[in-house]
Coordinates of C-alpha atoms in Angstrom, one line a residue:
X1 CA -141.2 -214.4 -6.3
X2 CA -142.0 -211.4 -3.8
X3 CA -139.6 -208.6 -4.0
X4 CA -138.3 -207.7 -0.7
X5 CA -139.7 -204.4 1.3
X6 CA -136.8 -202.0 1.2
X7 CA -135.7 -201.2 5.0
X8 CA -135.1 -197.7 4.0
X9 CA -137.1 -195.0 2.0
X10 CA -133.9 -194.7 -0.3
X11 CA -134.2 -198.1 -1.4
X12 CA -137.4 -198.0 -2.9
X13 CA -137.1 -199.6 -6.2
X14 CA -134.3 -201.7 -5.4
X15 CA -133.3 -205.3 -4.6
X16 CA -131.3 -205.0 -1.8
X17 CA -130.4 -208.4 -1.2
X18 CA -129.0 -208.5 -5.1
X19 CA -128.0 -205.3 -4.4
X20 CA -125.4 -206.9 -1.3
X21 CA -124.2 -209.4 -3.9
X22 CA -123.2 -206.9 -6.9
X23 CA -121.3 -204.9 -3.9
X24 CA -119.2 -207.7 -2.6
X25 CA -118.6 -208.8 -6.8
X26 CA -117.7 -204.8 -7.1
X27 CA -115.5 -205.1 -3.9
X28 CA -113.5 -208.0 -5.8
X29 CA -113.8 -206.3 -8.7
X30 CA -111.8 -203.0 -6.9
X31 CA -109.4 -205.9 -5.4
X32 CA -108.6 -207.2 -8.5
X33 CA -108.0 -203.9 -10.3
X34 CA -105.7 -202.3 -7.9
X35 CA -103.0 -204.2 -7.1
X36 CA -100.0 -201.6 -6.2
X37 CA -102.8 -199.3 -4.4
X38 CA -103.2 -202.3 -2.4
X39 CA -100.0 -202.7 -1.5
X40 CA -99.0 -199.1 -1.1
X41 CA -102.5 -198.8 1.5
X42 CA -100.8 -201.7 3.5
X43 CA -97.2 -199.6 3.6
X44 CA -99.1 -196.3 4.7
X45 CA -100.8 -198.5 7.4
X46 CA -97.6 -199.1 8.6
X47 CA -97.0 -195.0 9.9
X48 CA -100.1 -193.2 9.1
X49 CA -102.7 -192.9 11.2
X50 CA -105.9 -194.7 9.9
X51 CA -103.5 -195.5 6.8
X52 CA -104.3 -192.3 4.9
X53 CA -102.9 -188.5 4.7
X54 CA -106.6 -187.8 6.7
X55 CA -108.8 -189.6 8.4
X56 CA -111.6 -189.1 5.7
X57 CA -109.8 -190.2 2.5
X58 CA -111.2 -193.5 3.8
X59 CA -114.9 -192.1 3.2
X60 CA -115.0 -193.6 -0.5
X61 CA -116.2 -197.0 0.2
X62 CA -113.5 -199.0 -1.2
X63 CA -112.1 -202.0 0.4
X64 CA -108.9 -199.8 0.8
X65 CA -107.2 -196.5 -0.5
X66 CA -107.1 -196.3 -4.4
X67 CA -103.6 -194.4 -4.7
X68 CA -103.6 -191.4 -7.5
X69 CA -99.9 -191.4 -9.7
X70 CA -101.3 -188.6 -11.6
X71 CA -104.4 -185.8 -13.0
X72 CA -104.7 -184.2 -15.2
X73 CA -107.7 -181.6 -16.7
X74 CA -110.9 -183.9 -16.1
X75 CA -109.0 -187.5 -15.6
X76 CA -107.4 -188.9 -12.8
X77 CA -104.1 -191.8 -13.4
X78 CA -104.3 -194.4 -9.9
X79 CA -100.7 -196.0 -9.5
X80 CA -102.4 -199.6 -11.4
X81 CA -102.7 -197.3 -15.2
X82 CA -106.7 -196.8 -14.5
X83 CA -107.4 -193.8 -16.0
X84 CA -111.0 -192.6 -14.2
X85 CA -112.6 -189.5 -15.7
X86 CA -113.0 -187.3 -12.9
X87 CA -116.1 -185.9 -11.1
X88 CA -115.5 -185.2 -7.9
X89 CA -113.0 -182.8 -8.8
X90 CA -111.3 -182.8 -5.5
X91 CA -114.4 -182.2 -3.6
X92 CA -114.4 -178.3 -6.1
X93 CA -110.5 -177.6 -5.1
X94 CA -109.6 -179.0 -8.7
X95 CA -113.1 -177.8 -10.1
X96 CA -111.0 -175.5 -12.8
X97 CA -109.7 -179.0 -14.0
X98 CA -106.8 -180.6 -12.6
X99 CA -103.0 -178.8 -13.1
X100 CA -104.6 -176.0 -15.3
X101 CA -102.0 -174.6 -17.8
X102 CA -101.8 -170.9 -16.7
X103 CA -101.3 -172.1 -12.8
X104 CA -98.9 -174.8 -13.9
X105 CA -97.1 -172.2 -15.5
X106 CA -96.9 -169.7 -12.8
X107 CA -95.9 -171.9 -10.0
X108 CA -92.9 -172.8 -12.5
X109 CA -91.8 -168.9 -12.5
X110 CA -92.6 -169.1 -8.9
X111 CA -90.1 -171.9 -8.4
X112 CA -87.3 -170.6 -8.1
X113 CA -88.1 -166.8 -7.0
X114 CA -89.1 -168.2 -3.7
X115 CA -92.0 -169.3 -1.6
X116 CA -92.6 -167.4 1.2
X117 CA -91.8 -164.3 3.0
X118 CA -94.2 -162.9 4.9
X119 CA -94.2 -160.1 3.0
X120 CA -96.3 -158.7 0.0
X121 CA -95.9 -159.3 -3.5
X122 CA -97.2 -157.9 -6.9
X123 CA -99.4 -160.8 -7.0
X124 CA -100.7 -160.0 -4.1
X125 CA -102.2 -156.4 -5.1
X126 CA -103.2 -157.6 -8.5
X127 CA -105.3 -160.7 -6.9
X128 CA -107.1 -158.1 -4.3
X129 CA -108.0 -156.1 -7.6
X130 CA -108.9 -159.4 -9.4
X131 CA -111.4 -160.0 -6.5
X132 CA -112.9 -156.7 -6.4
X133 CA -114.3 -156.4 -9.5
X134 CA -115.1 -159.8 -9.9
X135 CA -117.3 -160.1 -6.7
X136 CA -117.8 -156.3 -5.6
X137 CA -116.4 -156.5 -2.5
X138 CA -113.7 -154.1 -2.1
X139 CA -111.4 -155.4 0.5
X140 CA -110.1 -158.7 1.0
X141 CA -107.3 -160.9 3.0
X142 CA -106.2 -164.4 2.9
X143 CA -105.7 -167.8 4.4
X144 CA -104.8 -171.5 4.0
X145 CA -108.0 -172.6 3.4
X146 CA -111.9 -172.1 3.8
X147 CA -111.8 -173.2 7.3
X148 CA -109.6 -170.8 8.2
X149 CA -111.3 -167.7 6.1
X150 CA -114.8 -168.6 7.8
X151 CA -113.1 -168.5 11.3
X152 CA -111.4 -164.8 10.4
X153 CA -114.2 -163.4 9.2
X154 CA -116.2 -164.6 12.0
X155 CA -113.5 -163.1 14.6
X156 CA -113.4 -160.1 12.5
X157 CA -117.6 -159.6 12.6
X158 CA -117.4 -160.6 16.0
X159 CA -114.8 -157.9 17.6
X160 CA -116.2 -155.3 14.8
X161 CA -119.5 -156.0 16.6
X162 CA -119.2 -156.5 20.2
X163 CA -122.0 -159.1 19.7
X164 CA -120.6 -163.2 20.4
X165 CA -123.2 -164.8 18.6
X166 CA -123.1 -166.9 15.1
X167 CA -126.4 -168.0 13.6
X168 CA -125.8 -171.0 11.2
X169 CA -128.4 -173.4 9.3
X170 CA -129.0 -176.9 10.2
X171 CA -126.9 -179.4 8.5
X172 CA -123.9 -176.9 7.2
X173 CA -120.8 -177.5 7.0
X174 CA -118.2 -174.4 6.9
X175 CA -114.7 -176.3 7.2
X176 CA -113.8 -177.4 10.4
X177 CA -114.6 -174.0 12.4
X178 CA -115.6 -175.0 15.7
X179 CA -118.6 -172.4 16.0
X180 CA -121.1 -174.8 13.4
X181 CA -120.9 -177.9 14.6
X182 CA -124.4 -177.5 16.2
X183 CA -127.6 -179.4 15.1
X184 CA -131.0 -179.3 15.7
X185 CA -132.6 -182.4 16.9
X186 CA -135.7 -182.6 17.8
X187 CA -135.9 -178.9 17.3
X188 CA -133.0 -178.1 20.6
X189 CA -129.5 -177.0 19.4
X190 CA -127.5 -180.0 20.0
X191 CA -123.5 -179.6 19.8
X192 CA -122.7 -182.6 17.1
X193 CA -121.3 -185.7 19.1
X194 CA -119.0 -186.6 16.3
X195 CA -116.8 -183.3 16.9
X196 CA -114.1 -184.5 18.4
X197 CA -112.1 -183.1 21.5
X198 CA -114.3 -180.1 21.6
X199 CA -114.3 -179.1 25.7
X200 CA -116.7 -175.8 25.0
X201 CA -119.7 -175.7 25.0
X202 CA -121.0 -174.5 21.2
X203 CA -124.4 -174.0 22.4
X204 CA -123.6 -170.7 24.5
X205 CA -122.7 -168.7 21.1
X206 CA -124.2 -170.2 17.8
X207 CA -127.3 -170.3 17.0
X208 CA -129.1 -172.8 14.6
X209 CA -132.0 -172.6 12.0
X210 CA -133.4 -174.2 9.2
X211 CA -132.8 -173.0 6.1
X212 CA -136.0 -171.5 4.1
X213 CA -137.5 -170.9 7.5
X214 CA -137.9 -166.9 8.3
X215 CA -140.1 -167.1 11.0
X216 CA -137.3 -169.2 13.1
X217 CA -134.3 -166.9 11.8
X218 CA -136.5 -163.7 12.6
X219 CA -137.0 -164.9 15.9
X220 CA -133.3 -165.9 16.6
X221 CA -132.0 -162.7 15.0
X222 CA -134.5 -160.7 17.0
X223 CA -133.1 -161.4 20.4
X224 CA -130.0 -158.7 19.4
X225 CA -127.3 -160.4 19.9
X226 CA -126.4 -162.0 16.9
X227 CA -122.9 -161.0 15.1
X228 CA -123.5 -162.3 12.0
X229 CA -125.0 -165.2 9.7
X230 CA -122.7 -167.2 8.5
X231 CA -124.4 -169.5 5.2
X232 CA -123.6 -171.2 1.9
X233 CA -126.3 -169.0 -0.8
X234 CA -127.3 -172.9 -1.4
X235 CA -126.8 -175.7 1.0
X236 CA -124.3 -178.2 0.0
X237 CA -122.8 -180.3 2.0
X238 CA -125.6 -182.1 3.3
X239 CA -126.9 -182.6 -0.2
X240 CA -128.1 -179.7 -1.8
X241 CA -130.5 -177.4 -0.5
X242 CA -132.1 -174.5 -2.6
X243 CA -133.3 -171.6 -1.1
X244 CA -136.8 -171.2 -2.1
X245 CA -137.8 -168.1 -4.0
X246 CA -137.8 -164.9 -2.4
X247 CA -136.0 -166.7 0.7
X248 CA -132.9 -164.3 0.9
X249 CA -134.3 -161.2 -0.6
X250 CA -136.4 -161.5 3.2
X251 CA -133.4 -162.9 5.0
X252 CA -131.1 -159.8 3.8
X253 CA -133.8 -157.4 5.3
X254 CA -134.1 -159.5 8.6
X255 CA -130.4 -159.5 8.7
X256 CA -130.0 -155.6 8.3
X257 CA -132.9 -155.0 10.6
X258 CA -131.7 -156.8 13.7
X259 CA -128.1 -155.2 13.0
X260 CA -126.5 -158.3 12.2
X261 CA -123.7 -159.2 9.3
X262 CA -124.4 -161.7 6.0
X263 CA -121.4 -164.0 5.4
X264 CA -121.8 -165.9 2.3
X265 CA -119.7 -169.1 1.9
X266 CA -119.1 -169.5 -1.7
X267 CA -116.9 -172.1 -1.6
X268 CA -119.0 -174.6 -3.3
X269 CA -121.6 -172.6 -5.5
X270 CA -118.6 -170.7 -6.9
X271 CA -119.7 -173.4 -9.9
X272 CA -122.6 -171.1 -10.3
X273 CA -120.7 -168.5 -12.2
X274 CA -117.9 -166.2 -12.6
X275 CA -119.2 -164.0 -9.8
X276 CA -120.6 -167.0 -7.2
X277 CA -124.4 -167.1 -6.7
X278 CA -124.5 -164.5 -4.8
X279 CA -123.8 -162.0 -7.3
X280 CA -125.9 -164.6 -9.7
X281 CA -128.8 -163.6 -7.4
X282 CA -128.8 -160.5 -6.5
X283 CA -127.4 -161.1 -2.7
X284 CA -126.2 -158.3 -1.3
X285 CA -123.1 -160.0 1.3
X286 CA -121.7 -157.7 3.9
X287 CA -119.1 -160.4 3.3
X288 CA -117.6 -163.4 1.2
X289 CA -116.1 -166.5 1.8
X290 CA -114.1 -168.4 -0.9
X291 CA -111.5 -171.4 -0.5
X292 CA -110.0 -174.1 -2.5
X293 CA -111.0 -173.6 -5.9
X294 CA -109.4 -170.0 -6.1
X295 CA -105.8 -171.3 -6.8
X296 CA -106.7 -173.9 -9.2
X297 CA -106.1 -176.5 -6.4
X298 CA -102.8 -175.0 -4.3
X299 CA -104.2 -174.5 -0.6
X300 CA -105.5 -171.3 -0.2
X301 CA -109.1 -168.9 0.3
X302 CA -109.8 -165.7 0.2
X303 CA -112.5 -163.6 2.5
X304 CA -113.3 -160.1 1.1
X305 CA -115.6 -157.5 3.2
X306 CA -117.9 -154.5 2.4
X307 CA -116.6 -151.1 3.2
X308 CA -118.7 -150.5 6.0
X309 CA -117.5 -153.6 7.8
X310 CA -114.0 -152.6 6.2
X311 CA -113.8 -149.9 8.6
X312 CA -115.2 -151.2 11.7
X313 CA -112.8 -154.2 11.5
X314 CA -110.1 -151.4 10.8
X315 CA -111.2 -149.6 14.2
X316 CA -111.4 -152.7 15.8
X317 CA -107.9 -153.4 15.3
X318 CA -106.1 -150.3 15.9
X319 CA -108.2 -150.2 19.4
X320 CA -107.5 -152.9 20.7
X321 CA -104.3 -153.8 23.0
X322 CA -100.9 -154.4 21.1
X323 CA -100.3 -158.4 20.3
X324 CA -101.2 -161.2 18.7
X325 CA -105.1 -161.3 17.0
X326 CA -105.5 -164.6 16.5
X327 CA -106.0 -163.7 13.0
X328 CA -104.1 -165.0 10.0
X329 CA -100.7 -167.7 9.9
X330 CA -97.4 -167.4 8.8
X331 CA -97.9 -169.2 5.6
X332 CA -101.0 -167.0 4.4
X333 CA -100.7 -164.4 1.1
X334 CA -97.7 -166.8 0.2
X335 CA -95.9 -166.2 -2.9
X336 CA -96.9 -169.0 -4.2
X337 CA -100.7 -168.9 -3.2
X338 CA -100.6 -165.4 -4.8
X339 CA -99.4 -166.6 -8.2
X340 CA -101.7 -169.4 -8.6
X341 CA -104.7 -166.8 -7.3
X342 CA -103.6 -164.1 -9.9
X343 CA -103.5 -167.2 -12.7
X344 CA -106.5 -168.9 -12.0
X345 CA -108.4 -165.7 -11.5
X346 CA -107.3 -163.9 -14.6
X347 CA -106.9 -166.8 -17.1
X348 CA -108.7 -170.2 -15.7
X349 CA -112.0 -168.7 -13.9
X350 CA -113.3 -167.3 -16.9
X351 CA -116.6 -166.9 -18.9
X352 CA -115.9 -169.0 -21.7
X353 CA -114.8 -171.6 -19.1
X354 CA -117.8 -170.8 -17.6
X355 CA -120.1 -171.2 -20.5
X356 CA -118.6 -174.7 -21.4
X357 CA -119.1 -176.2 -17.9
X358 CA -122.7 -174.9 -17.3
X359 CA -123.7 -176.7 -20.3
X360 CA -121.7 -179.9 -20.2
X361 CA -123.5 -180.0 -16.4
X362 CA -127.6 -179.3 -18.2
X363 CA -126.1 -182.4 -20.1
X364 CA -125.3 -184.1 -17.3
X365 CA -128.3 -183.5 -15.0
X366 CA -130.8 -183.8 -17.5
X367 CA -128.8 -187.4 -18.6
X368 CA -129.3 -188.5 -15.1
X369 CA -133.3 -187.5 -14.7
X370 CA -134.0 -189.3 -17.5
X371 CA -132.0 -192.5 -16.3
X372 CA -133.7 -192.5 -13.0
X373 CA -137.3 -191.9 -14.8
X374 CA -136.8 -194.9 -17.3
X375 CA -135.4 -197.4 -14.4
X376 CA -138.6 -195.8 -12.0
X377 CA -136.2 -194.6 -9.0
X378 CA -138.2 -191.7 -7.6
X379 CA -135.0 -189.6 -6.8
X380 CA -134.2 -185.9 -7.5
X381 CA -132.3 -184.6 -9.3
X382 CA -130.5 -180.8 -8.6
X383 CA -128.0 -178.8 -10.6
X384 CA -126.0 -175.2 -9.1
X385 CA -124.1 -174.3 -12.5
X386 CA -121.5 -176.9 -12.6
X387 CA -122.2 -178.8 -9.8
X388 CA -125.0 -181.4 -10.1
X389 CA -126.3 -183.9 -7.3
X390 CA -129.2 -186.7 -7.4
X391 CA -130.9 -187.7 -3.7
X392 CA -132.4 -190.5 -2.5
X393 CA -136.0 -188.3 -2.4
X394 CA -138.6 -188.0 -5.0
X395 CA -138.5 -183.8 -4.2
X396 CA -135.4 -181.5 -3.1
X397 CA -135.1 -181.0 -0.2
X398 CA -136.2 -177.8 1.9
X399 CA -134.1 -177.6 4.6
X400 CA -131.3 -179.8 6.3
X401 CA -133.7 -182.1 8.0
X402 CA -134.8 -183.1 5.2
X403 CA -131.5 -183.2 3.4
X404 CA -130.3 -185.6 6.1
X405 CA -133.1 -187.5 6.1
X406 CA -133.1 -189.1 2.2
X407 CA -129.1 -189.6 3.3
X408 CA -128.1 -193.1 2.9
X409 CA -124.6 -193.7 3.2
X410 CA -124.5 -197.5 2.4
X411 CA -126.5 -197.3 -0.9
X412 CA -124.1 -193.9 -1.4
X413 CA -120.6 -196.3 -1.3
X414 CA -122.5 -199.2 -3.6
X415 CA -123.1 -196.9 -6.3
X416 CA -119.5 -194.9 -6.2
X417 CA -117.6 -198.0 -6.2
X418 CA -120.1 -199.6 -8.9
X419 CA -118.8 -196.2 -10.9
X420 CA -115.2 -196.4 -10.2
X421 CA -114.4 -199.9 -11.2
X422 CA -116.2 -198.5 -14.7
X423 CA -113.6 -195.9 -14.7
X424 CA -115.8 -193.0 -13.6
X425 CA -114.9 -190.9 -10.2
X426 CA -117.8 -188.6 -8.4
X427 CA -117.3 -187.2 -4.7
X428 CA -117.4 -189.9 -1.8
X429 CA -120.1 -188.3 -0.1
X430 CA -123.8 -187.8 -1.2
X431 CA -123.8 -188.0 -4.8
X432 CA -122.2 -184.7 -5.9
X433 CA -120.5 -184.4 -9.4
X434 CA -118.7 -181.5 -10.6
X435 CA -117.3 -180.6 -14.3
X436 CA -114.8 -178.9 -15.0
X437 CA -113.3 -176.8 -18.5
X438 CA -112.1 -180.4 -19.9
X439 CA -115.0 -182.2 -19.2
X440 CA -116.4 -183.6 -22.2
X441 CA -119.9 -184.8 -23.8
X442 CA -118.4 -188.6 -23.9
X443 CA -117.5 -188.1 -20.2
X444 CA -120.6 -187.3 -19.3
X445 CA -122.1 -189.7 -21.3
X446 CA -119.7 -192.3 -19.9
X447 CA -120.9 -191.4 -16.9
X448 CA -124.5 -192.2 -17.2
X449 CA -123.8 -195.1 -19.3
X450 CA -122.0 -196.9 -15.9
X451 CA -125.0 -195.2 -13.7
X452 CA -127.8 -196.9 -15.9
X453 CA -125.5 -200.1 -15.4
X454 CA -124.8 -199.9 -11.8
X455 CA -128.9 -199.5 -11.2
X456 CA -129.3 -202.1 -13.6
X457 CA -127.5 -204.2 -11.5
X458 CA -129.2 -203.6 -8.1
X459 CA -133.1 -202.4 -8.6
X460 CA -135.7 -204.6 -8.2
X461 CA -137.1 -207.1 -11.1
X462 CA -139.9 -205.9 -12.8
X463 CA -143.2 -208.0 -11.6
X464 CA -144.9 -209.9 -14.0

């Protein structure tokens, strides 16, 4: 019988008509598991829009919302009993593990010393200390989230400089801030249709790139208008995207030389160490971006700056008119933010957890090249500390182009519910898995255990 052709270059190697019937077993399968998440998606349905908190929690693929009762460390409790050993991790907001002791324990003392106040606490010094000598920057603020950090600092660059421009890389993804939602296709900066309600045009001030390409970011930075670069060290959320070597040691002195300002977005390659990959790397950031996994999970980011820029955003405050700056929310430096921050800083983010992570995640990738070798899928495989990713392309990718290219979002939601109904969780999109402190050696071998079967299950028959 003639195997057939694959529609797609992702699918090379697979049976994708047997791969349609083990997805519609696995949807049943999911059905049959989850009974009270069932029931509890059709009440949401009732009064929340699209039947979910947010829009996106219906990215996983699954015939409908799989309800959490509980996590804890690396496992995650739906409301039907499953536990699922956790790898998504809450896309890195729970990457120090879920409920970690130390913040657990100081959002109890928090409790009942109150929540907010829009004032400054003890925490609150000790965290900016805590942040200093952990990622060299000396002064830092705070916000809600890594959305809302990116936009700051970007306001902050941008009235320090007089200069309106943001130069991002194809295919990133900074939060929700507007400015970055701006591809290129077919080369042309193309505002992305998918942004909804968006009535500016994006075009007019942000400026787009590949990544690893210095001839296009010297050109773009040398028209001198350019506030700042705006970029995760290593592309992420398009799948992952390393910088080739010696790409930012030349980007740093491009940067400098056409009197722009390096933001670096460590939100997701924190995993890289205790210091991000930045400081991993020698990457000298004017400044630094960090969200959801600073406070162990509870909503907040930090964004620190360099002296120099310290001072010009300094200036730039006390000259301009009194008012509003459009800067910061009632809510941010809470007290509780602040003592999850201090916590997770000083007692979850550290070395030894560090150490432990880094090696369960070698395991991890190296578990998964070899199970794509011995099934003859020619995908990649790419590991950033704890953070590890395979793609549907037989080499990493270079830029976002490419990234976007060996995306496949149907073959993506086959294999992540394949996992979950064998009790194993990674993120809904691409095929990013994280470990954290508690992950084990049996997770991870769990893990590639239901990934050997779930390819099993769908590649093509050998040929006689």
């Amino acid at each position: 019988m003639k195997t057939p052709t694959p529609s797609l270059p992702s699918r090379t190697g697979l049976d994708w008509p047997r791969a349609q019937a083990f997805l519609a077993r696995e949807r049943d399968s999911y059905a049959a598991r989850n009974p009270h998440s069932a029931a509890l998606a059709a009440q949401a349905r009732q009064h929340l829009l699209f039947g979910v908190p947010l829009h996106w929690m219906n990215d996983w693929g699954t015939p409908f919302a799989l309800h959490v009762s509980h996590a804890s460390g690396a496992e995650v409790t739906d409301v039907d009993g499953n536990a699922l050993v956790d790898f998504c991790l809450g896309d890195t907001g729970a990457m120090f593990g879920h409920a970690p002791a130390p913040v657990a324990a100081a959002l109890v003392r928090q409790a009942t010393r109150g929540y907010t106040t829009m004032l400054a606490t003890a925490d609150a010094a000790a965290v900016g200390s805590l942040l200093a000598e952990r990622f060299g920057l000396p002064f830092w603020q705070f916000a809600l989230s890594a959305t809302d950090a990116n936009r700051y600092i970007v306001r902050w660059i941008r009235a320090a400089t007089g200069r309106k421009k943001l130069l991002v890389f194809n295919g990133c993804y900074h939060g929700t801030i507007e400015d970055v939602f701006v591809d290129l296709i077919d080369g042309r900066p193309t505002q992305r249709d998918s942004l909804l309600g968006q009535v500016h045009d994006l075009t007019e001030h942000t400026v787009v790139v590949e990544f690893n390409d210095l001839p296009a970011l010297e050109a773009a930075l040398a028209q001198g208008d350019v506030a700042c670069v705006l970029a995760e060290p290593v592309m992420t959320n398009i799948g992952m995207v390393l910088p080739e070597p010696g790409f930012w040691e030349a980007a740093q002195a491009l940067i400098r030389q056409h009197g722009a300002w390096l933001v670096m977005d460590e939100t997701h390659t924190i995993s890289t160490g205790p210091g991000g990959y930045a400081r991993a790397h020698g990457i000298e950031a004017d400044a630094l971006v960090l969200g959801k996994p600073v406070g162990g999970g509870v909503p907040c980011a930090v964004y620190g700056m360099s002296e120099r820029l310290a001072e010009r955003a300094v200036k730039a405050k006390q000259d301009a008119p009194p008012g509003h700056s459009g800067i910061g929310t009632t809510l941010t430096g809470n007290m509780l933010a602040m003592a999850a921050m201090r916590a997770t800083l000083g007692e979850v983010m550290t070395p030894a957890a560090y150490g432990h992570m880094l090696a369960v995640s070698a395991r991890l990738a190296d578990g998964i090249r070899q199970t794509l070798a011995r099934h003859g899928l020619p995908w990649c495989v790419t590991q950033v500390g704890a953070r590890t990713e395979f793609q549907f392309c037989p080499e990493p990718p270079r830029n976002g182009s490419e990234a976007g290219q060996a995306l496949d979002a149907e073959l993506e939601h086959l294999i992540h519910l394949g996992l979950l109904n064998r009790g194993v969780m990674i993120t809904p999109f691409h095929n990013m898995m994280l470990v954290c402190p508690q992950t084990t050696e049996a997770h991870v071998d769990r893990l590639i255990a239901a990934l050997d079967e779930v390819i099993t299950q769908i590649k093509a028959p050998a040929v006689p």
